[in-house]
PDB file of C-alpha atoms and ligand atoms in Angstrom:
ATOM      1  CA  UNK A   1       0.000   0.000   0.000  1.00 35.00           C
ATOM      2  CA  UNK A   2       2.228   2.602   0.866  1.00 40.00           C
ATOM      3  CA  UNK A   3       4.329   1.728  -2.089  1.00 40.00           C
ATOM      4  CA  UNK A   4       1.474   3.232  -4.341  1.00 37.00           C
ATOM      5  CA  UNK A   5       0.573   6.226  -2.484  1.00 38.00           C
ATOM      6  CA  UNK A   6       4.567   7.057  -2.102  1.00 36.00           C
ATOM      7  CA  UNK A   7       4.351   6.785  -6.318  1.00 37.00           C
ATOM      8  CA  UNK A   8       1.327   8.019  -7.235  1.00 33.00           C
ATOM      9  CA  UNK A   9       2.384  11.740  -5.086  1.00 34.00           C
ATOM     10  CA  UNK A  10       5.655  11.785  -6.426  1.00 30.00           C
ATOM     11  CA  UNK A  11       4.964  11.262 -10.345  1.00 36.00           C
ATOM     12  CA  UNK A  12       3.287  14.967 -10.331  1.00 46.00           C
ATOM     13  CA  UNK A  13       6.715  16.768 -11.757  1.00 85.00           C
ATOM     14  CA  UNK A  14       9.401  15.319 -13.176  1.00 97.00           C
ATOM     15  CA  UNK A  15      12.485  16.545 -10.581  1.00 98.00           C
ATOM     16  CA  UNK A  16      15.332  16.628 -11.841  1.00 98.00           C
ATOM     17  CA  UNK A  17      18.589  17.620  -9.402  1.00 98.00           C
ATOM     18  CA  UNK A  18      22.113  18.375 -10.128  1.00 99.00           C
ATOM     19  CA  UNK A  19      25.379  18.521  -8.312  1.00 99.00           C
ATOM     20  CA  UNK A  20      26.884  21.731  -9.934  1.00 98.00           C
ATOM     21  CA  UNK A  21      30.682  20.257  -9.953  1.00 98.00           C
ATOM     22  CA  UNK A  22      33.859  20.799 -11.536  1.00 98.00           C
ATOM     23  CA  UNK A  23      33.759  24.951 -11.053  1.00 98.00           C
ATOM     24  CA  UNK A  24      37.620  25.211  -9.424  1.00 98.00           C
ATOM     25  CA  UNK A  25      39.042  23.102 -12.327  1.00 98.00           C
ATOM     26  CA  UNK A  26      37.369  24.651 -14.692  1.00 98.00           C
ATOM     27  CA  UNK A  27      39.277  27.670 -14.058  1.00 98.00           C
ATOM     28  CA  UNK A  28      42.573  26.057 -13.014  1.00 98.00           C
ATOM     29  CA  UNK A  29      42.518  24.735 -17.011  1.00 98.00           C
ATOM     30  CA  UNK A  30      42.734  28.552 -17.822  1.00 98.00           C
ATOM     31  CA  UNK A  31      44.909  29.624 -15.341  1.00 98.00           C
ATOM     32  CA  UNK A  32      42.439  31.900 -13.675  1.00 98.00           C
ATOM     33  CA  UNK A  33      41.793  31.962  -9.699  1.00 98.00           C
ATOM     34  CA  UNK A  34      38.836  29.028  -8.618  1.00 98.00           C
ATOM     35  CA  UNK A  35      36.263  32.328  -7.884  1.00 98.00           C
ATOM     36  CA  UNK A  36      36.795  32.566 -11.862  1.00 98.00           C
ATOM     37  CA  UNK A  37      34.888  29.346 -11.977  1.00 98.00           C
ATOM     38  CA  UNK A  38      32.313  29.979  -9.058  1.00 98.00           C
ATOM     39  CA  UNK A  39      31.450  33.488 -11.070  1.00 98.00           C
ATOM     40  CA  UNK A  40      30.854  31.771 -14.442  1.00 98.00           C
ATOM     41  CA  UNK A  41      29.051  29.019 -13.080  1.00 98.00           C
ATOM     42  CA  UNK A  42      26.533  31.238 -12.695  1.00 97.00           C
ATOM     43  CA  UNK A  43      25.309  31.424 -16.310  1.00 96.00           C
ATOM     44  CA  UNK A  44      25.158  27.641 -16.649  1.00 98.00           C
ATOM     45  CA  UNK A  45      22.646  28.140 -14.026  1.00 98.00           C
ATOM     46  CA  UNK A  46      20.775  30.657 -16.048  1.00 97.00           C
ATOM     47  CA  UNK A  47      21.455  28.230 -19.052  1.00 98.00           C
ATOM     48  CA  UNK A  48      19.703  25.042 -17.360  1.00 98.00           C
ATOM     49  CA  UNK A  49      17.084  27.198 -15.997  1.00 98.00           C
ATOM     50  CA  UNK A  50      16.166  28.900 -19.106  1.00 97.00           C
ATOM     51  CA  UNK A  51      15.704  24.919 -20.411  1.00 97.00           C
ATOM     52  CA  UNK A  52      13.894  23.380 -17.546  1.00 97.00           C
ATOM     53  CA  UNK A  53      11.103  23.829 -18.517  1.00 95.00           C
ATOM     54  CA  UNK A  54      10.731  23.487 -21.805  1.00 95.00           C
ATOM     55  CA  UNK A  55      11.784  20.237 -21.314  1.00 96.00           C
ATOM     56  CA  UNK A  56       9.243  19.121 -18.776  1.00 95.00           C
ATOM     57  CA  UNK A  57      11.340  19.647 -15.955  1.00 97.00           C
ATOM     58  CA  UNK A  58       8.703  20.970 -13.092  1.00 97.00           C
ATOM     59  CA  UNK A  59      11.174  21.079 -10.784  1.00 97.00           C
ATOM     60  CA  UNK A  60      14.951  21.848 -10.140  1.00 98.00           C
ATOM     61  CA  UNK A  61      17.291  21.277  -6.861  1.00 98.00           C
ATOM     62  CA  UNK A  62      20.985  22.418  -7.808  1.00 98.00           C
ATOM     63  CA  UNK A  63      23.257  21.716  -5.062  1.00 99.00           C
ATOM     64  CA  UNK A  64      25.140  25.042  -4.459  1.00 98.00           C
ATOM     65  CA  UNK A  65      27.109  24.334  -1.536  1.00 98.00           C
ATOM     66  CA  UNK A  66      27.259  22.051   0.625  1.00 98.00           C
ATOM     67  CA  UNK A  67      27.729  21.454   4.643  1.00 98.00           C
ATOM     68  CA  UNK A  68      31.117  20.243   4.473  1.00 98.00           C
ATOM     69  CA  UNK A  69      32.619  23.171   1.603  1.00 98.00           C
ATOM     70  CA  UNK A  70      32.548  25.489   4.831  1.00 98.00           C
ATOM     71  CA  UNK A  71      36.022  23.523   5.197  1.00 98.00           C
ATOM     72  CA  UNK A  72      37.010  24.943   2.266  1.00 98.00           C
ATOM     73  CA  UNK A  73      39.569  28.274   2.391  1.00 98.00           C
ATOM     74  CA  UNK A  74      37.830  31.223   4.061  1.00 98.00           C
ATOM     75  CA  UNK A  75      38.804  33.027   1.202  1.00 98.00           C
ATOM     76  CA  UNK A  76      36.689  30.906  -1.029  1.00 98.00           C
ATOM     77  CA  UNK A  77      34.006  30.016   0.901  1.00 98.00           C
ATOM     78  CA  UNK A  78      33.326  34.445   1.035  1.00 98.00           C
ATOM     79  CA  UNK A  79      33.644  34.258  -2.508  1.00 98.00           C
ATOM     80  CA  UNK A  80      31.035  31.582  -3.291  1.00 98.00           C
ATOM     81  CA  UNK A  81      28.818  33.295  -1.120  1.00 98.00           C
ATOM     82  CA  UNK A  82      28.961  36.766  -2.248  1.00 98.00           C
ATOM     83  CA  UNK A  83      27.966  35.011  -6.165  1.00 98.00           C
ATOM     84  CA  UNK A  84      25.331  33.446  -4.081  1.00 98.00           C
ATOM     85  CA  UNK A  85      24.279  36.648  -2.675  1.00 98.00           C
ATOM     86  CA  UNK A  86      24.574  38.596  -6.396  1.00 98.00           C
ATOM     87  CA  UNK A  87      22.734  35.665  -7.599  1.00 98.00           C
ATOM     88  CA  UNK A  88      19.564  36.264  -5.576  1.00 98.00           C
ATOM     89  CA  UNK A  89      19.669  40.147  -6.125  1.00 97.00           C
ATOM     90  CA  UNK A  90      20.693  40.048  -9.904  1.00 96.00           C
ATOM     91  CA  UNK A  91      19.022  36.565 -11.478  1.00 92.00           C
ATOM     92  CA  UNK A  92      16.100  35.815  -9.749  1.00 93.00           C
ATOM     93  CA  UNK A  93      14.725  39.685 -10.962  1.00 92.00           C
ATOM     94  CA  UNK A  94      13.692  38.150 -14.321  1.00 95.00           C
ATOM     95  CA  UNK A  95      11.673  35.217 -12.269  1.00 97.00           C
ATOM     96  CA  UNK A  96       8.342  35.996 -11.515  1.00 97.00           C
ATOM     97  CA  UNK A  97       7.506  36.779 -15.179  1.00 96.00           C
ATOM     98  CA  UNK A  98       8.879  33.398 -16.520  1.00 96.00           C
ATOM     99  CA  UNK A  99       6.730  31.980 -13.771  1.00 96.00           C
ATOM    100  CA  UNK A 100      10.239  30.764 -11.795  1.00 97.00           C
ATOM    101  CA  UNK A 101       9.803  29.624  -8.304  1.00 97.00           C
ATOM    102  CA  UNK A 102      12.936  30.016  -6.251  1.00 97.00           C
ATOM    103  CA  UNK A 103      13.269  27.560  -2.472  1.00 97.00           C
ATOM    104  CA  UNK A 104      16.621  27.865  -0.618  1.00 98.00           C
ATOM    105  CA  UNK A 105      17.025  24.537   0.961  1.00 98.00           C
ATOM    106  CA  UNK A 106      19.106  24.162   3.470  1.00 98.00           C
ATOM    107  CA  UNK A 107      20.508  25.395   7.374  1.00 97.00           C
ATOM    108  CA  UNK A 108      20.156  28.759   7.573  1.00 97.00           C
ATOM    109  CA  UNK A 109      21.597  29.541  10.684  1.00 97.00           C
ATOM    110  CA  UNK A 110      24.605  29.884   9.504  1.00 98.00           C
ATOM    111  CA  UNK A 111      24.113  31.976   6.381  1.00 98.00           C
ATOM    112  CA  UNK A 112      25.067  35.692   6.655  1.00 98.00           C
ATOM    113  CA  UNK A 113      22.365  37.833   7.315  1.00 98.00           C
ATOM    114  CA  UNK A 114      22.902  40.329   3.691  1.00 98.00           C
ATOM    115  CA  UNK A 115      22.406  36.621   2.036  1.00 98.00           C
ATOM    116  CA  UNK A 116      19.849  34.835   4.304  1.00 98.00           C
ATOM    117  CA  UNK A 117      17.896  38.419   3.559  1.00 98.00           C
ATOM    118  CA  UNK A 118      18.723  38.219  -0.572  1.00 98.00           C
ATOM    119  CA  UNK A 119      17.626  34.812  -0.151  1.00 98.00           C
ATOM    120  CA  UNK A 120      13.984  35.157   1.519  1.00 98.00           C
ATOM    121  CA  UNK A 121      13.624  37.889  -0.609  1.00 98.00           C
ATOM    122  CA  UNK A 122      13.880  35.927  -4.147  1.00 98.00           C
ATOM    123  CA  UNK A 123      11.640  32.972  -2.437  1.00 98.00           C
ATOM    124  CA  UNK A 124       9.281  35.870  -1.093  1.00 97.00           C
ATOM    125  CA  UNK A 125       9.019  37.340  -5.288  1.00 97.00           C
ATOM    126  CA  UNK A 126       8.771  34.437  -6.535  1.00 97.00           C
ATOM    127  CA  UNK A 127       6.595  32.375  -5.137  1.00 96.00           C
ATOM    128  CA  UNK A 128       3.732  33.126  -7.586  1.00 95.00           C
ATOM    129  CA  UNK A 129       6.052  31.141 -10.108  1.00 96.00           C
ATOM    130  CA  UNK A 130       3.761  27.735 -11.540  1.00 94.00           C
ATOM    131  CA  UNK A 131       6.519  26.572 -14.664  1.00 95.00           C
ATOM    132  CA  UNK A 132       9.594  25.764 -12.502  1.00 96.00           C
ATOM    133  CA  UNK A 133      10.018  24.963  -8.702  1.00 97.00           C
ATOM    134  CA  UNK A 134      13.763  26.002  -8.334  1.00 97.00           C
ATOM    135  CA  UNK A 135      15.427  25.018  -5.770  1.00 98.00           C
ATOM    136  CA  UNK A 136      18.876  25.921  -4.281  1.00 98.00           C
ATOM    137  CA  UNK A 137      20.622  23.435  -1.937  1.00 98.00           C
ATOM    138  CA  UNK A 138      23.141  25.782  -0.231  1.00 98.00           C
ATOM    139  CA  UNK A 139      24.823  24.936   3.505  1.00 98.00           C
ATOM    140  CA  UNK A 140      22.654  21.621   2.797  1.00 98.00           C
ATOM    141  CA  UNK A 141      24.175  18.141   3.942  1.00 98.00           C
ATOM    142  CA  UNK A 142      21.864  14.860   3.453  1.00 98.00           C
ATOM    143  CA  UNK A 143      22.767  13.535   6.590  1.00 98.00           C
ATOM    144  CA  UNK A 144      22.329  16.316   8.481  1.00 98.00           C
ATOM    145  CA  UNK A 145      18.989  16.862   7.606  1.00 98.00           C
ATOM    146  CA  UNK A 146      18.142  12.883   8.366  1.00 98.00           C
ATOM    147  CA  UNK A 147      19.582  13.491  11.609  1.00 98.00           C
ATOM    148  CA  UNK A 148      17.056  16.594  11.824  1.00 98.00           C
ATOM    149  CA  UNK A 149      13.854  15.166  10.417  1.00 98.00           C
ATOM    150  CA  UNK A 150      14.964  12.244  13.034  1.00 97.00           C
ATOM    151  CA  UNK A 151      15.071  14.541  16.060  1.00 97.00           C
ATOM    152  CA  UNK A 152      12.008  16.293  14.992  1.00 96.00           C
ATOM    153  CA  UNK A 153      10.008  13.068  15.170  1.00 97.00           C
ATOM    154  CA  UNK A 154      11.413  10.996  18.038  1.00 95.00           C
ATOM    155  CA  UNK A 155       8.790   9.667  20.134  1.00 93.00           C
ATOM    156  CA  UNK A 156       6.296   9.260  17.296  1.00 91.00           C
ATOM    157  CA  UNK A 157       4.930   6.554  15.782  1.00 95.00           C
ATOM    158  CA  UNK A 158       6.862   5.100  12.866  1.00 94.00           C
ATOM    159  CA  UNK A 159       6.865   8.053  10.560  1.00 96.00           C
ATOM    160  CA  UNK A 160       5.401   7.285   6.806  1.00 96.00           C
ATOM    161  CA  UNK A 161       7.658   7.740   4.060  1.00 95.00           C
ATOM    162  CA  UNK A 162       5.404  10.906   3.281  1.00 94.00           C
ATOM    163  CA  UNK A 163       5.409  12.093   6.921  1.00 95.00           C
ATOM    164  CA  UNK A 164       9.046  11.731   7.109  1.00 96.00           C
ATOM    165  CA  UNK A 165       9.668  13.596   3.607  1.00 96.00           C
ATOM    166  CA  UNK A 166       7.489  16.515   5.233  1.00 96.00           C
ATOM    167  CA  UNK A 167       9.882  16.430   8.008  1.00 97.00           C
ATOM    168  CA  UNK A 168      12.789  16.610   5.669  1.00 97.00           C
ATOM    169  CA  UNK A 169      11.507  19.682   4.086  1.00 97.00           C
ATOM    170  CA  UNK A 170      10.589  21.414   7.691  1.00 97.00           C
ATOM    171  CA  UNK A 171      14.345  20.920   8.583  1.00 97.00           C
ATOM    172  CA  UNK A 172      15.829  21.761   5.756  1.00 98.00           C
ATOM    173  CA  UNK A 173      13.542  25.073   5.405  1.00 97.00           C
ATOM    174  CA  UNK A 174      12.113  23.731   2.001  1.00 96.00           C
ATOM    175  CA  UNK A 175       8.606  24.553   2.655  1.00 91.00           C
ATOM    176  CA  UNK A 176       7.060  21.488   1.346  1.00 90.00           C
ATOM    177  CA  UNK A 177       8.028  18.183   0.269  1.00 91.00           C
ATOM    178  CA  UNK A 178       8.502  17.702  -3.877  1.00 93.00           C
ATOM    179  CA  UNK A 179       8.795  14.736  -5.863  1.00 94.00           C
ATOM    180  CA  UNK A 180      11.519  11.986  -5.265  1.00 96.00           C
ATOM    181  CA  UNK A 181      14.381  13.002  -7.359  1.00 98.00           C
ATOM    182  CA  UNK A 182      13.964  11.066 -10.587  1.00 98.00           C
ATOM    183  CA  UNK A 183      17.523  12.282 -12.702  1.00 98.00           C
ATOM    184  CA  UNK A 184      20.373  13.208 -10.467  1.00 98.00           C
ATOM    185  CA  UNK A 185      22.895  14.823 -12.909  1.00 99.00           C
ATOM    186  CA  UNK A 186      26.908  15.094 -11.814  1.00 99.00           C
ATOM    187  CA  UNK A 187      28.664  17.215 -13.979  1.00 99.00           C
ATOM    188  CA  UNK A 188      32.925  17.179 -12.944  1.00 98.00           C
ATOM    189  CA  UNK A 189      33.755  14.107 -13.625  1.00 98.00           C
ATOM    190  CA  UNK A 190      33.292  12.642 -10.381  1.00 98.00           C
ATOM    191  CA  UNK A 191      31.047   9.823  -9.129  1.00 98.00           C
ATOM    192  CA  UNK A 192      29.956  10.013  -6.142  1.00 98.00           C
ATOM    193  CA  UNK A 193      26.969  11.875  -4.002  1.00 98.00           C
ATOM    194  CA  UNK A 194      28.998  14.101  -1.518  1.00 98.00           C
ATOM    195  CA  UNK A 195      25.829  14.246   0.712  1.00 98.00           C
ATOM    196  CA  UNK A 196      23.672  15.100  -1.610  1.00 98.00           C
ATOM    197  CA  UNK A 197      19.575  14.341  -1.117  1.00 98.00           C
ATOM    198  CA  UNK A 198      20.274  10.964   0.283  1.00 98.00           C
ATOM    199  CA  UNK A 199      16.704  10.319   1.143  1.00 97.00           C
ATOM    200  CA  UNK A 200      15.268  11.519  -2.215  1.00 97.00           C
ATOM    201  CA  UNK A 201      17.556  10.043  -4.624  1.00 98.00           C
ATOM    202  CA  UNK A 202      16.487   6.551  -3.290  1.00 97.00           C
ATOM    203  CA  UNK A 203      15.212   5.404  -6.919  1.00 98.00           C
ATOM    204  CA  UNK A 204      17.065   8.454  -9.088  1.00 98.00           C
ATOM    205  CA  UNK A 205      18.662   7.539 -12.395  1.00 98.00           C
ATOM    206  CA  UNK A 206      22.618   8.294 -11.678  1.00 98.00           C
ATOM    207  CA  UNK A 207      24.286  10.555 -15.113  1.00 98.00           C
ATOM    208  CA  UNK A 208      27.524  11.173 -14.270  1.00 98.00           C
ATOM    209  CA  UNK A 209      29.379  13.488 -16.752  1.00 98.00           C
ATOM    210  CA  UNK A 210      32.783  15.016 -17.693  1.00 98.00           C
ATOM    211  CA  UNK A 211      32.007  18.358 -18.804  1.00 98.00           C
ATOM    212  CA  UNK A 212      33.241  20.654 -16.383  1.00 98.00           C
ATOM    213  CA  UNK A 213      29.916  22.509 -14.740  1.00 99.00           C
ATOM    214  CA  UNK A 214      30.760  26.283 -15.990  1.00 98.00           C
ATOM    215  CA  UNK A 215      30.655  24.759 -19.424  1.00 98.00           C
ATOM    216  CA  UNK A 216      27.143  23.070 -19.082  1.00 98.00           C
ATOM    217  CA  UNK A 217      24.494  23.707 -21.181  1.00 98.00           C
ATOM    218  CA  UNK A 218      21.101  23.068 -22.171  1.00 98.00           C
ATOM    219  CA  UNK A 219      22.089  20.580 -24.843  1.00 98.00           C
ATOM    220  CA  UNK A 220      23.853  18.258 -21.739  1.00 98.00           C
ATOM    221  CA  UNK A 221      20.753  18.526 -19.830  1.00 98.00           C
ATOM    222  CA  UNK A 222      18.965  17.098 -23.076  1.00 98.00           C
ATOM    223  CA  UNK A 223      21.144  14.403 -23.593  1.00 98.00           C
ATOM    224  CA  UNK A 224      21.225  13.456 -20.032  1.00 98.00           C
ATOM    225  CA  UNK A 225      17.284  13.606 -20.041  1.00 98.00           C
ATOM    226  CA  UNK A 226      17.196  11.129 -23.431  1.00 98.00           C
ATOM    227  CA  UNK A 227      20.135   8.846 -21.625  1.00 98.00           C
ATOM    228  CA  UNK A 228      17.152   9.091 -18.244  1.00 98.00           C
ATOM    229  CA  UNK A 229      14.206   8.196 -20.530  1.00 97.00           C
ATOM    230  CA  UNK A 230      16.339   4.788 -22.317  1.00 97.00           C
ATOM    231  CA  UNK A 231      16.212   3.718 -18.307  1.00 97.00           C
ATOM    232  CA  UNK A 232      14.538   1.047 -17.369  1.00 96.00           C
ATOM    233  CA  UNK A 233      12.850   2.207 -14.004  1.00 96.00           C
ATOM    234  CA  UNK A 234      11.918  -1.323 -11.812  1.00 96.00           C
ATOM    235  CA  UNK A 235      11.391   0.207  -8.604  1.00 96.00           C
ATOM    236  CA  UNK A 236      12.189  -3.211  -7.038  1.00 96.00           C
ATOM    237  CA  UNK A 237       9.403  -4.864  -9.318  1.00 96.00           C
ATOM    238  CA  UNK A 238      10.630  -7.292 -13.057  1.00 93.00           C
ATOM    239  CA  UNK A 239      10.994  -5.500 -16.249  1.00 81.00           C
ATOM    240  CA  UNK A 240       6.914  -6.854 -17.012  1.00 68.00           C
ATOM    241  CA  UNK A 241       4.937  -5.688 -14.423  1.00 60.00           C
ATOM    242  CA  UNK A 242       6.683  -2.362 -14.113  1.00 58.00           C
ATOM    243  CA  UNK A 243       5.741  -2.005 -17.604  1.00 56.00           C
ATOM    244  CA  UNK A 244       2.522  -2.723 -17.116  1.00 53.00           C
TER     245      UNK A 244
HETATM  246  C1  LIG B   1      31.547  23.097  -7.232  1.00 55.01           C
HETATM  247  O1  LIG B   1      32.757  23.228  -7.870  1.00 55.01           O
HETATM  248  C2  LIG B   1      31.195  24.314  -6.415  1.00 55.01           C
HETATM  249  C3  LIG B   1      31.133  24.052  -4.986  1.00 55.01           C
HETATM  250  C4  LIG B   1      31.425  22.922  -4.418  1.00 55.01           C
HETATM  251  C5  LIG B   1      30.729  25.117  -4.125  1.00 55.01           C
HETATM  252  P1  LIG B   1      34.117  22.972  -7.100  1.00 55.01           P
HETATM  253  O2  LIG B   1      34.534  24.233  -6.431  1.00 55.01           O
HETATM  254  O3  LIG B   1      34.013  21.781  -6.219  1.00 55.01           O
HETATM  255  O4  LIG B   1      35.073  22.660  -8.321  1.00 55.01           O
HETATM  256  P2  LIG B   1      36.185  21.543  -8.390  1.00 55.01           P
HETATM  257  O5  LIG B   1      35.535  20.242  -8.032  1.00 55.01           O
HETATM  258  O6  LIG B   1      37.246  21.937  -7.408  1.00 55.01           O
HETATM  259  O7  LIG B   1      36.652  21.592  -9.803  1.00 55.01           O
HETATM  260  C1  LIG B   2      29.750  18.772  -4.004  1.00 55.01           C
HETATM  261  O1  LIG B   2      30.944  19.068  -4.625  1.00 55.01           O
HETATM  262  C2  LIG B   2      29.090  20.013  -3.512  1.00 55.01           C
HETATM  263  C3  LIG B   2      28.631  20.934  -4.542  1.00 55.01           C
HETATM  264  C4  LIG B   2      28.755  20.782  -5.840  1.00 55.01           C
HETATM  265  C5  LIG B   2      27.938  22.090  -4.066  1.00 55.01           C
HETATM  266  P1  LIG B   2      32.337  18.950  -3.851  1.00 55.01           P
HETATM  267  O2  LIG B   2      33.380  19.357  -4.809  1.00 55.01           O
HETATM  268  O3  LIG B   2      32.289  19.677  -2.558  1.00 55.01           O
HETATM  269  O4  LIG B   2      32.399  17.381  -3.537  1.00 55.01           O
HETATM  270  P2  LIG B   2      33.639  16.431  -3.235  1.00 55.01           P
HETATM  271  O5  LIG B   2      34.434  17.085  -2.152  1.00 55.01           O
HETATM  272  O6  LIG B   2      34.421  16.329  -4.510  1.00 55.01           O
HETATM  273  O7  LIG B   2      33.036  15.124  -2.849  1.00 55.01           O
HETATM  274 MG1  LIG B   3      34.258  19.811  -6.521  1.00 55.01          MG
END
């Protein structure tokens, strides 16, 4: 039973998620400083945005930054989130009228307060937006927010799989729970999740991809969606009665 329900309110939008990766070297192969590659990732952004929807994508999670790149040089980690910042002033403008819906996901406690203001304030203009839910993971760790959901239900009952994805989406400041994450995309060459939606990527098609993330574009998000739609999704079940 709860195998159907968990289905039948998650195939509403086709959710696709991405782990923007590969920024750093992307620059290093020019010679220029990493923040080079943090600043042009920015317009692969606009680029995959721009095609989201077009391609049936109703909704987006891009993972920004994550709980552990805090470790990363305090340099760096001031650079990333002053693009974060312009981001939400400059980018998210443009939203409402292409119907864009921008969520934050993630702690926020630790956010400055000039971002965690830029922030509420693209969510709070956009949230009209009906042709893409947006949403950016930044200081968000998979674990983390297990560990949180966790807390926030000891001494329940047994949470559902829906009741717990609500609780992931309280803790993690998402406002609601979305569909499972059907496509997770890795640009950078790597192949791995570095924390990354551990609860909702339970059944998502893995694409892992070379191309370097400042060079992304809306023809790799194509081709990863065709790769995506050759899958054979089981679910657990045999090739005939998931077809069925
Ligand atoms: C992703 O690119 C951006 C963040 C993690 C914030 P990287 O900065 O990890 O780029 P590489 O992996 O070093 O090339
Ligand atoms: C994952 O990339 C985080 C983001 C893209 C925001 P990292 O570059 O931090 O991941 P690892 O360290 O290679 O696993
Ligand atoms: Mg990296």
């Amino acid at each position: 039973m709860m195998q159907s329900t968990w289905q039948s309110s998650y195939t509403r939008s086709l959710h696709i998620a991405i782990i923007m990766d590969g920024s750093g070297r992307w620059a290093r192969q020019r010679g220029l400083p990493r923040e080079a590659g943090h600043l042009a990732g920015r317009w692969a952004v606009e680029r995959v945005v721009e095609a989201a929807p077009r391609l049936g994508i109703g909704t987006l999670t891009l993972f920004a930054f994550s709980g552990d790149n805090w470790s990363r040089p305090a340099s760096e980690v001031r650079n990333l989130m002053q693009v974060f910042e312009d981001y939400f002033r400059g980018s998210t403008n443009g939203y409402p009228a292409r119907g864009i819906r921008v969520s934050v996901v993630g702690r926020r406690d630790r956010l400055a307060p000039s971002l965690f203001e830029a922030a509420e304030e693209a969510e709070c203009v956009t949230a009209g937006g009906q042709a893409l839910h947006l949403r950016i993971a930044l200081d968000y760790s998979g674990r983390d927010a297990i560990l949180r959901a966790a807390h926030r239900l000891r001494n329940g009952h047994p949470p559902s799989a829906e009741e717990f994805a609500r609780a992931l989406a309280d803790v993690t400041n998402a406002g609601e729970s979305v569909p499972d994450i059907a496509l997770l995309i890795r640009p950078g060459g790597e192949q791995r999740l570095s924390d990354f939606m551990l609860w909702e990527s339970a059944y998502a098609e893995l694409v892992f991809t070379d191309r370097l993330w400042p060079d992304f574009d809306a023809a790799d998000l194509e081709a990863a969606l065709e790769d995506f739609r050759r899958r054979d999704r089981r679910f657990g079940r045999i090739a005939e009665v998931a077809a069925g």
